[in-house]
PDB file of C-alpha atoms in Angstrom:
ATOM      1  CA  UNK A  36     144.684 140.354  -1.741  1.00 49.00           C
ATOM      2  CA  UNK A  37     146.030 138.634   1.955  1.00 53.00           C
ATOM      3  CA  UNK A  38     145.616 135.089   2.375  1.00 54.00           C
ATOM      4  CA  UNK A  39     142.937 133.899   3.560  1.00 59.00           C
ATOM      5  CA  UNK A  40     140.886 137.287   2.336  1.00 82.00           C
ATOM      6  CA  UNK A  41     139.248 135.508  -0.340  1.00 85.00           C
ATOM      7  CA  UNK A  42     136.423 133.960   1.347  1.00 82.00           C
ATOM      8  CA  UNK A  43     135.926 137.182   3.251  1.00 86.00           C
ATOM      9  CA  UNK A  44     135.536 139.058   0.107  1.00 83.00           C
ATOM     10  CA  UNK A  45     132.777 136.148  -1.277  1.00 86.00           C
ATOM     11  CA  UNK A  46     131.285 136.191   2.335  1.00 85.00           C
ATOM     12  CA  UNK A  47     130.992 140.275   1.891  1.00 85.00           C
ATOM     13  CA  UNK A  48     129.089 140.137  -1.372  1.00 83.00           C
ATOM     14  CA  UNK A  49     126.594 137.407  -0.432  1.00 82.00           C
ATOM     15  CA  UNK A  50     125.207 139.688   2.653  1.00 82.00           C
ATOM     16  CA  UNK A  51     124.910 142.677   0.527  1.00 82.00           C
ATOM     17  CA  UNK A  52     122.183 140.718  -1.360  1.00 81.00           C
ATOM     18  CA  UNK A  53     125.318 139.725  -4.364  1.00 82.00           C
ATOM     19  CA  UNK A  54     126.588 142.366  -6.635  1.00 87.00           C
ATOM     20  CA  UNK A  55     124.588 144.918  -9.024  1.00 85.00           C
ATOM     21  CA  UNK A  56     123.981 143.679 -13.066  1.00 87.00           C
ATOM     22  CA  UNK A  57     123.546 147.036 -15.372  1.00 85.00           C
ATOM     23  CA  UNK A  58     121.436 145.056 -17.018  1.00 87.00           C
ATOM     24  CA  UNK A  59     118.658 145.172 -14.799  1.00 89.00           C
ATOM     25  CA  UNK A  60     116.515 148.177 -14.443  1.00 91.00           C
ATOM     26  CA  UNK A  61     113.213 149.593 -14.895  1.00 90.00           C
ATOM     27  CA  UNK A  62     111.712 152.526 -16.755  1.00 91.00           C
ATOM     28  CA  UNK A  63     108.254 153.938 -16.523  1.00 89.00           C
ATOM     29  CA  UNK A  64     106.184 157.348 -17.277  1.00 90.00           C
ATOM     30  CA  UNK A  65     103.002 158.355 -15.615  1.00 89.00           C
ATOM     31  CA  UNK A  66     101.083 160.604 -17.683  1.00 88.00           C
ATOM     32  CA  UNK A  67      98.259 161.387 -15.428  1.00 85.00           C
ATOM     33  CA  UNK A  68      98.547 165.277 -14.806  1.00 86.00           C
ATOM     34  CA  UNK A  69      98.399 165.448 -18.876  1.00 87.00           C
ATOM     35  CA  UNK A  70      95.254 164.224 -20.458  1.00 86.00           C
ATOM     36  CA  UNK A  71      95.969 166.307 -23.675  1.00 85.00           C
ATOM     37  CA  UNK A  72      99.272 164.997 -23.973  1.00 87.00           C
ATOM     38  CA  UNK A  73      97.644 161.568 -23.339  1.00 85.00           C
ATOM     39  CA  UNK A  74      94.872 162.527 -25.656  1.00 82.00           C
ATOM     40  CA  UNK A  75      97.379 163.222 -28.805  1.00 82.00           C
ATOM     41  CA  UNK A  76      99.424 160.330 -28.601  1.00 83.00           C
ATOM     42  CA  UNK A  77      96.361 158.282 -28.758  1.00 81.00           C
ATOM     43  CA  UNK A  78      95.309 160.105 -31.777  1.00 76.00           C
ATOM     44  CA  UNK A  79      98.669 159.659 -33.172  1.00 76.00           C
ATOM     45  CA  UNK A  80      98.080 156.372 -32.936  1.00 78.00           C
ATOM     46  CA  UNK A  81     100.578 155.619 -29.103  1.00 83.00           C
ATOM     47  CA  UNK A  82      97.466 154.290 -27.186  1.00 81.00           C
ATOM     48  CA  UNK A  83      97.866 153.790 -22.955  1.00 76.00           C
ATOM     49  CA  UNK A  84      94.386 152.331 -23.153  1.00 62.00           C
ATOM     50  CA  UNK A  85      95.154 149.044 -20.895  1.00 50.00           C
ATOM     51  CA  UNK A  86      96.651 151.064 -18.199  1.00 47.00           C
ATOM     52  CA  UNK A  87      95.004 154.693 -18.769  1.00 45.00           C
ATOM     53  CA  UNK A  88      97.471 157.335 -17.274  1.00 50.00           C
ATOM     54  CA  UNK A  89     100.797 155.780 -19.015  1.00 45.00           C
ATOM     55  CA  UNK A  90     102.160 154.126 -16.013  1.00 51.00           C
ATOM     56  CA  UNK A  91     103.905 150.533 -16.581  1.00 49.00           C
ATOM     57  CA  UNK A  92     103.356 147.120 -16.046  1.00 48.00           C
ATOM     58  CA  UNK A  93     104.772 146.268 -12.307  1.00 49.00           C
ATOM     59  CA  UNK A  94     104.692 142.156 -13.488  1.00 48.00           C
ATOM     60  CA  UNK A  95     104.937 140.264 -16.248  1.00 50.00           C
ATOM     61  CA  UNK A  96     100.810 138.850 -15.755  1.00 45.00           C
ATOM     62  CA  UNK A  97     100.197 142.813 -16.421  1.00 51.00           C
ATOM     63  CA  UNK A  98     101.643 142.593 -19.944  1.00 54.00           C
ATOM     64  CA  UNK A  99      99.791 143.962 -22.876  1.00 56.00           C
ATOM     65  CA  UNK A 100     101.063 143.046 -26.563  1.00 60.00           C
ATOM     66  CA  UNK A 101      99.020 146.194 -27.841  1.00 66.00           C
ATOM     67  CA  UNK A 102      99.367 148.733 -25.452  1.00 78.00           C
ATOM     68  CA  UNK A 103     102.048 151.609 -25.527  1.00 82.00           C
ATOM     69  CA  UNK A 104     103.358 151.448 -21.565  1.00 81.00           C
ATOM     70  CA  UNK A 105     104.543 147.857 -22.237  1.00 83.00           C
ATOM     71  CA  UNK A 106     105.970 147.902 -25.557  1.00 86.00           C
ATOM     72  CA  UNK A 107     107.763 150.961 -23.779  1.00 89.00           C
ATOM     73  CA  UNK A 108     109.369 149.338 -20.925  1.00 87.00           C
ATOM     74  CA  UNK A 109     109.917 145.955 -22.199  1.00 88.00           C
ATOM     75  CA  UNK A 110     112.215 147.524 -25.200  1.00 92.00           C
ATOM     76  CA  UNK A 111     113.633 149.948 -23.512  1.00 93.00           C
ATOM     77  CA  UNK A 112     117.669 148.512 -23.505  1.00 93.00           C
ATOM     78  CA  UNK A 113     119.231 151.865 -22.405  1.00 93.00           C
ATOM     79  CA  UNK A 114     118.962 154.042 -19.141  1.00 94.00           C
ATOM     80  CA  UNK A 115     120.855 156.487 -17.104  1.00 91.00           C
ATOM     81  CA  UNK A 116     120.725 157.437 -13.158  1.00 91.00           C
ATOM     82  CA  UNK A 117     121.145 160.632 -13.123  1.00 90.00           C
ATOM     83  CA  UNK A 118     124.148 162.539 -11.649  1.00 89.00           C
ATOM     84  CA  UNK A 119     124.105 165.001  -9.656  1.00 87.00           C
ATOM     85  CA  UNK A 120     126.766 168.579  -8.999  1.00 90.00           C
ATOM     86  CA  UNK A 121     126.602 171.359  -7.752  1.00 92.00           C
ATOM     87  CA  UNK A 122     127.704 174.893  -8.366  1.00 92.00           C
ATOM     88  CA  UNK A 123     130.214 176.665  -6.357  1.00 92.00           C
ATOM     89  CA  UNK A 124     131.379 179.621  -5.464  1.00 92.00           C
ATOM     90  CA  UNK A 125     134.755 180.717  -3.071  1.00 91.00           C
ATOM     91  CA  UNK A 126     135.759 182.696   0.130  1.00 87.00           C
ATOM     92  CA  UNK A 127     138.918 184.644   0.343  1.00 86.00           C
ATOM     93  CA  UNK A 128     141.051 185.424   3.194  1.00 80.00           C
ATOM     94  CA  UNK A 129     139.167 183.773   5.851  1.00 79.00           C
ATOM     95  CA  UNK A 130     142.322 182.750   8.299  1.00 83.00           C
ATOM     96  CA  UNK A 131     145.513 184.325   7.759  1.00 83.00           C
ATOM     97  CA  UNK A 132     147.578 182.443   4.946  1.00 82.00           C
ATOM     98  CA  UNK A 133     144.513 180.058   3.683  1.00 81.00           C
ATOM     99  CA  UNK A 134     143.866 180.200   0.135  1.00 85.00           C
ATOM    100  CA  UNK A 135     139.920 180.336  -1.402  1.00 88.00           C
ATOM    101  CA  UNK A 136     138.029 177.599  -0.101  1.00 89.00           C
ATOM    102  CA  UNK A 137     135.102 176.729  -1.860  1.00 91.00           C
ATOM    103  CA  UNK A 138     131.044 176.844  -0.544  1.00 89.00           C
ATOM    104  CA  UNK A 139     127.945 174.446  -2.488  1.00 92.00           C
ATOM    105  CA  UNK A 140     125.369 177.624  -3.122  1.00 92.00           C
ATOM    106  CA  UNK A 141     123.139 175.545  -5.699  1.00 92.00           C
ATOM    107  CA  UNK A 142     122.192 172.184  -6.854  1.00 92.00           C
ATOM    108  CA  UNK A 143     122.730 171.549 -10.397  1.00 91.00           C
ATOM    109  CA  UNK A 144     120.580 169.170 -12.780  1.00 91.00           C
ATOM    110  CA  UNK A 145     121.416 168.326 -16.355  1.00 90.00           C
ATOM    111  CA  UNK A 146     119.262 165.347 -18.556  1.00 93.00           C
ATOM    112  CA  UNK A 147     119.357 161.790 -18.690  1.00 94.00           C
ATOM    113  CA  UNK A 148     119.452 159.518 -21.780  1.00 95.00           C
ATOM    114  CA  UNK A 149     116.791 157.570 -22.898  1.00 96.00           C
ATOM    115  CA  UNK A 150     116.990 154.474 -25.822  1.00 96.00           C
ATOM    116  CA  UNK A 151     114.765 151.761 -27.103  1.00 96.00           C
ATOM    117  CA  UNK A 152     114.854 148.632 -30.046  1.00 95.00           C
ATOM    118  CA  UNK A 153     112.139 149.050 -32.232  1.00 94.00           C
ATOM    119  CA  UNK A 154     109.211 146.867 -32.977  1.00 92.00           C
ATOM    120  CA  UNK A 155     108.601 146.820 -36.319  1.00 91.00           C
ATOM    121  CA  UNK A 156     105.816 149.181 -36.193  1.00 90.00           C
ATOM    122  CA  UNK A 157     108.345 151.792 -34.883  1.00 92.00           C
ATOM    123  CA  UNK A 158     106.534 152.465 -31.697  1.00 91.00           C
ATOM    124  CA  UNK A 159     109.279 153.922 -29.369  1.00 94.00           C
ATOM    125  CA  UNK A 160     109.902 156.475 -31.732  1.00 94.00           C
ATOM    126  CA  UNK A 161     106.261 157.136 -32.123  1.00 91.00           C
ATOM    127  CA  UNK A 162     105.902 158.095 -29.327  1.00 92.00           C
ATOM    128  CA  UNK A 163     108.207 160.081 -29.092  1.00 94.00           C
ATOM    129  CA  UNK A 164     107.296 162.200 -31.865  1.00 90.00           C
ATOM    130  CA  UNK A 165     104.038 162.600 -30.644  1.00 87.00           C
ATOM    131  CA  UNK A 166     105.264 164.076 -27.379  1.00 91.00           C
ATOM    132  CA  UNK A 167     107.514 166.483 -29.813  1.00 89.00           C
ATOM    133  CA  UNK A 168     104.840 167.416 -31.699  1.00 83.00           C
ATOM    134  CA  UNK A 169     102.585 168.199 -28.465  1.00 87.00           C
ATOM    135  CA  UNK A 170     104.854 170.437 -27.747  1.00 90.00           C
ATOM    136  CA  UNK A 171     105.627 172.525 -31.032  1.00 86.00           C
ATOM    137  CA  UNK A 172     101.501 172.598 -32.246  1.00 78.00           C
ATOM    138  CA  UNK A 173     101.591 172.922 -35.878  1.00 66.00           C
ATOM    139  CA  UNK A 174      98.469 175.230 -37.095  1.00 53.00           C
ATOM    140  CA  UNK A 175      97.786 176.283 -40.395  1.00 51.00           C
ATOM    141  CA  UNK A 176      98.979 179.316 -42.376  1.00 50.00           C
ATOM    142  CA  UNK A 177      96.319 181.282 -40.718  1.00 50.00           C
ATOM    143  CA  UNK A 178      97.295 180.252 -37.487  1.00 48.00           C
ATOM    144  CA  UNK A 179      93.707 179.071 -36.755  1.00 50.00           C
ATOM    145  CA  UNK A 180      93.391 175.140 -37.320  1.00 51.00           C
ATOM    146  CA  UNK A 181      95.225 172.444 -35.561  1.00 56.00           C
ATOM    147  CA  UNK A 182      98.044 171.261 -38.708  1.00 55.00           C
ATOM    148  CA  UNK A 183      96.685 167.768 -39.286  1.00 53.00           C
ATOM    149  CA  UNK A 184      93.752 167.713 -36.612  1.00 54.00           C
ATOM    150  CA  UNK A 185      90.497 165.343 -36.624  1.00 45.00           C
ATOM    151  CA  UNK A 186      88.240 166.197 -39.895  1.00 43.00           C
ATOM    152  CA  UNK A 187      91.744 167.528 -42.101  1.00 47.00           C
ATOM    153  CA  UNK A 188      91.082 168.287 -45.452  1.00 46.00           C
ATOM    154  CA  UNK A 189      93.747 165.687 -45.651  1.00 43.00           C
ATOM    155  CA  UNK A 190      92.469 162.897 -43.573  1.00 39.00           C
ATOM    156  CA  UNK A 191      88.182 162.713 -43.666  1.00 36.00           C
ATOM    157  CA  UNK A 192      86.084 161.577 -40.387  1.00 36.00           C
ATOM    158  CA  UNK A 193      87.663 161.056 -36.942  1.00 35.00           C
ATOM    159  CA  UNK A 194      91.075 160.226 -38.874  1.00 38.00           C
ATOM    160  CA  UNK A 195      94.119 162.855 -38.852  1.00 48.00           C
ATOM    161  CA  UNK A 196      95.931 163.538 -41.151  1.00 55.00           C
ATOM    162  CA  UNK A 197      98.951 162.369 -39.221  1.00 62.00           C
ATOM    163  CA  UNK A 198      97.900 158.670 -38.944  1.00 69.00           C
ATOM    164  CA  UNK A 199      97.066 156.035 -40.938  1.00 74.00           C
ATOM    165  CA  UNK A 200      96.470 152.493 -40.380  1.00 78.00           C
ATOM    166  CA  UNK A 201      97.468 149.122 -42.881  1.00 82.00           C
ATOM    167  CA  UNK A 202      98.351 151.523 -45.822  1.00 81.00           C
ATOM    168  CA  UNK A 203      99.989 150.939 -48.211  1.00 86.00           C
ATOM    169  CA  UNK A 204     103.627 152.146 -49.337  1.00 86.00           C
ATOM    170  CA  UNK A 205     102.062 154.124 -52.523  1.00 84.00           C
ATOM    171  CA  UNK A 206      99.212 155.497 -50.055  1.00 80.00           C
ATOM    172  CA  UNK A 207     101.841 156.878 -47.914  1.00 80.00           C
ATOM    173  CA  UNK A 208     103.848 158.565 -50.332  1.00 80.00           C
ATOM    174  CA  UNK A 209     100.558 159.591 -51.823  1.00 77.00           C
ATOM    175  CA  UNK A 210      99.610 161.690 -48.634  1.00 72.00           C
ATOM    176  CA  UNK A 211     103.143 162.466 -47.331  1.00 74.00           C
ATOM    177  CA  UNK A 212     103.137 164.458 -50.875  1.00 74.00           C
ATOM    178  CA  UNK A 213      99.865 166.491 -51.291  1.00 70.00           C
ATOM    179  CA  UNK A 214      97.831 169.232 -49.237  1.00 65.00           C
ATOM    180  CA  UNK A 215      98.712 169.366 -45.509  1.00 62.00           C
ATOM    181  CA  UNK A 216     101.149 167.156 -44.930  1.00 65.00           C
ATOM    182  CA  UNK A 217     103.558 169.121 -48.137  1.00 68.00           C
ATOM    183  CA  UNK A 218     102.426 172.451 -46.493  1.00 67.00           C
ATOM    184  CA  UNK A 219     105.648 174.585 -45.607  1.00 65.00           C
ATOM    185  CA  UNK A 220     103.061 177.571 -44.880  1.00 67.00           C
ATOM    186  CA  UNK A 221     102.296 177.195 -40.966  1.00 68.00           C
ATOM    187  CA  UNK A 222     102.158 178.414 -37.242  1.00 70.00           C
ATOM    188  CA  UNK A 223     103.930 176.804 -34.294  1.00 75.00           C
ATOM    189  CA  UNK A 224     101.924 177.700 -30.872  1.00 78.00           C
ATOM    190  CA  UNK A 225     103.899 175.538 -27.606  1.00 86.00           C
ATOM    191  CA  UNK A 226     101.604 174.121 -24.817  1.00 88.00           C
ATOM    192  CA  UNK A 227     103.010 175.213 -21.939  1.00 91.00           C
ATOM    193  CA  UNK A 228     104.974 173.383 -19.694  1.00 93.00           C
ATOM    194  CA  UNK A 229     102.692 172.015 -16.966  1.00 92.00           C
ATOM    195  CA  UNK A 230     100.695 170.746 -20.177  1.00 91.00           C
ATOM    196  CA  UNK A 231     103.435 168.792 -22.024  1.00 93.00           C
ATOM    197  CA  UNK A 232     105.879 167.482 -18.633  1.00 95.00           C
ATOM    198  CA  UNK A 233     105.088 164.346 -16.926  1.00 93.00           C
ATOM    199  CA  UNK A 234     107.135 162.090 -14.624  1.00 94.00           C
ATOM    200  CA  UNK A 235     109.648 159.154 -15.801  1.00 94.00           C
ATOM    201  CA  UNK A 236     110.593 156.160 -12.789  1.00 94.00           C
ATOM    202  CA  UNK A 237     113.869 155.035 -13.234  1.00 94.00           C
ATOM    203  CA  UNK A 238     113.944 151.312 -10.830  1.00 93.00           C
ATOM    204  CA  UNK A 239     117.077 150.077 -10.092  1.00 92.00           C
ATOM    205  CA  UNK A 240     116.522 146.170  -9.379  1.00 89.00           C
ATOM    206  CA  UNK A 241     118.386 143.146  -9.745  1.00 87.00           C
ATOM    207  CA  UNK A 242     117.171 139.423 -10.039  1.00 83.00           C
ATOM    208  CA  UNK A 243     115.281 137.976  -7.661  1.00 80.00           C
ATOM    209  CA  UNK A 244     113.550 134.240  -7.428  1.00 77.00           C
ATOM    210  CA  UNK A 245     110.169 135.407  -8.438  1.00 75.00           C
ATOM    211  CA  UNK A 246     110.740 137.963 -11.098  1.00 75.00           C
ATOM    212  CA  UNK A 247     114.001 139.538 -12.897  1.00 74.00           C
ATOM    213  CA  UNK A 248     113.732 143.213 -11.577  1.00 76.00           C
ATOM    214  CA  UNK A 249     112.663 141.452  -7.712  1.00 81.00           C
ATOM    215  CA  UNK A 250     114.550 143.015  -6.146  1.00 88.00           C
ATOM    216  CA  UNK A 251     114.173 147.287  -6.555  1.00 89.00           C
ATOM    217  CA  UNK A 252     117.931 149.018  -4.702  1.00 91.00           C
ATOM    218  CA  UNK A 253     116.827 152.230  -5.710  1.00 93.00           C
ATOM    219  CA  UNK A 254     114.235 153.761  -7.411  1.00 95.00           C
ATOM    220  CA  UNK A 255     114.198 158.065  -9.240  1.00 94.00           C
ATOM    221  CA  UNK A 256     111.408 159.765  -9.212  1.00 95.00           C
ATOM    222  CA  UNK A 257     112.720 162.432 -12.753  1.00 95.00           C
ATOM    223  CA  UNK A 258     109.905 165.286 -11.715  1.00 96.00           C
ATOM    224  CA  UNK A 259     108.306 167.333 -15.140  1.00 95.00           C
ATOM    225  CA  UNK A 260     110.379 165.993 -18.115  1.00 96.00           C
ATOM    226  CA  UNK A 261     110.127 165.974 -21.498  1.00 96.00           C
ATOM    227  CA  UNK A 262     112.310 165.313 -24.532  1.00 96.00           C
ATOM    228  CA  UNK A 263     114.244 167.824 -26.056  1.00 95.00           C
ATOM    229  CA  UNK A 264     116.504 165.926 -28.412  1.00 95.00           C
ATOM    230  CA  UNK A 265     115.391 162.898 -30.481  1.00 95.00           C
ATOM    231  CA  UNK A 266     118.624 161.279 -32.177  1.00 95.00           C
ATOM    232  CA  UNK A 267     118.904 160.187 -35.779  1.00 95.00           C
ATOM    233  CA  UNK A 268     118.208 157.135 -36.123  1.00 94.00           C
ATOM    234  CA  UNK A 269     120.279 155.599 -38.624  1.00 91.00           C
ATOM    235  CA  UNK A 270     119.735 153.284 -41.660  1.00 92.00           C
ATOM    236  CA  UNK A 271     121.590 151.552 -43.975  1.00 91.00           C
ATOM    237  CA  UNK A 272     121.987 148.700 -46.051  1.00 91.00           C
ATOM    238  CA  UNK A 273     124.168 145.605 -45.249  1.00 87.00           C
ATOM    239  CA  UNK A 274     123.470 143.390 -42.371  1.00 90.00           C
ATOM    240  CA  UNK A 275     120.176 143.748 -40.499  1.00 91.00           C
ATOM    241  CA  UNK A 276     120.449 145.128 -37.352  1.00 93.00           C
ATOM    242  CA  UNK A 277     117.833 146.336 -35.053  1.00 94.00           C
ATOM    243  CA  UNK A 278     116.912 149.317 -35.248  1.00 95.00           C
ATOM    244  CA  UNK A 279     117.096 151.736 -32.064  1.00 95.00           C
ATOM    245  CA  UNK A 280     116.059 155.434 -30.700  1.00 96.00           C
ATOM    246  CA  UNK A 281     117.405 157.514 -28.191  1.00 96.00           C
ATOM    247  CA  UNK A 282     116.605 160.724 -26.914  1.00 96.00           C
ATOM    248  CA  UNK A 283     117.717 163.084 -24.153  1.00 96.00           C
ATOM    249  CA  UNK A 284     115.265 164.383 -21.322  1.00 96.00           C
ATOM    250  CA  UNK A 285     115.335 167.621 -19.153  1.00 96.00           C
ATOM    251  CA  UNK A 286     113.320 167.377 -15.718  1.00 95.00           C
ATOM    252  CA  UNK A 287     113.423 170.045 -13.405  1.00 95.00           C
ATOM    253  CA  UNK A 288     114.227 167.572 -10.273  1.00 94.00           C
ATOM    254  CA  UNK A 289     114.759 164.316  -8.760  1.00 94.00           C
ATOM    255  CA  UNK A 290     113.978 162.400  -5.526  1.00 95.00           C
ATOM    256  CA  UNK A 291     115.197 158.988  -4.684  1.00 94.00           C
ATOM    257  CA  UNK A 292     113.642 156.374  -2.989  1.00 94.00           C
ATOM    258  CA  UNK A 293     115.872 154.228  -1.250  1.00 93.00           C
ATOM    259  CA  UNK A 294     114.870 150.540  -0.552  1.00 91.00           C
ATOM    260  CA  UNK A 295     117.107 147.552   1.385  1.00 89.00           C
ATOM    261  CA  UNK A 296     117.678 144.346  -0.186  1.00 86.00           C
ATOM    262  CA  UNK A 297     120.540 142.482   1.378  1.00 86.00           C
ATOM    263  CA  UNK A 298     117.926 140.041   3.083  1.00 80.00           C
ATOM    264  CA  UNK A 299     114.965 139.957   0.396  1.00 77.00           C
ATOM    265  CA  UNK A 300     114.526 136.899  -1.699  1.00 68.00           C
ATOM    266  CA  UNK A 301     112.468 139.407  -4.261  1.00 57.00           C
TER     267      UNK A 301
END
């Protein structure tokens, strides 16, 4: 670095709003088009009652300790801004002595990953599993009744075979080894894509004066997302560690909203 350039370097950083840090971001799920999916998640114990359509709270005042949208927002510890890639072809022999020249013809979208720390109720993992089981709707051996639906032979009344509240270990083991939960002979019927896909918004933000995410610089909207893989969750004896879960999502495309925060106090 040339003599006297350090002050200029610091001045440039300050005028650009500071440096960007990877631990400032926000993730939001929008289930406003998928009423069936939200209802299924509610039956599985993942409740979006506070916000109704799955949108995350926009500030600390809106946080609710029991609403799934708040839990997923607070405990999301890992996210990725999606990459971009172009499929290319080649032109050859356009000019004398010129070799192959590449050109872009198709925009390619891959996938992105989200990771959560889990609370004791395992809300992030329940959320992902409920989403996955909705995609692959399980039916009984006759293909006539939804596996684990309300009024199941395993759980009476309005409860579902998949969900209990406050049950002890012995009760859980008894339910897991009898009835529909132990039944292997069943059919699988998938939902249509527009019934299980949702939009996911990932915002890259920086600290502001009034909030830790008070200066959003870029907002990616991933359109028509769904989880195609839920990674294995390792468990082991030894030193206590926070349980974590990650999932990979496919999407149709993404759109970007830009925001100039160079002169923004936040």
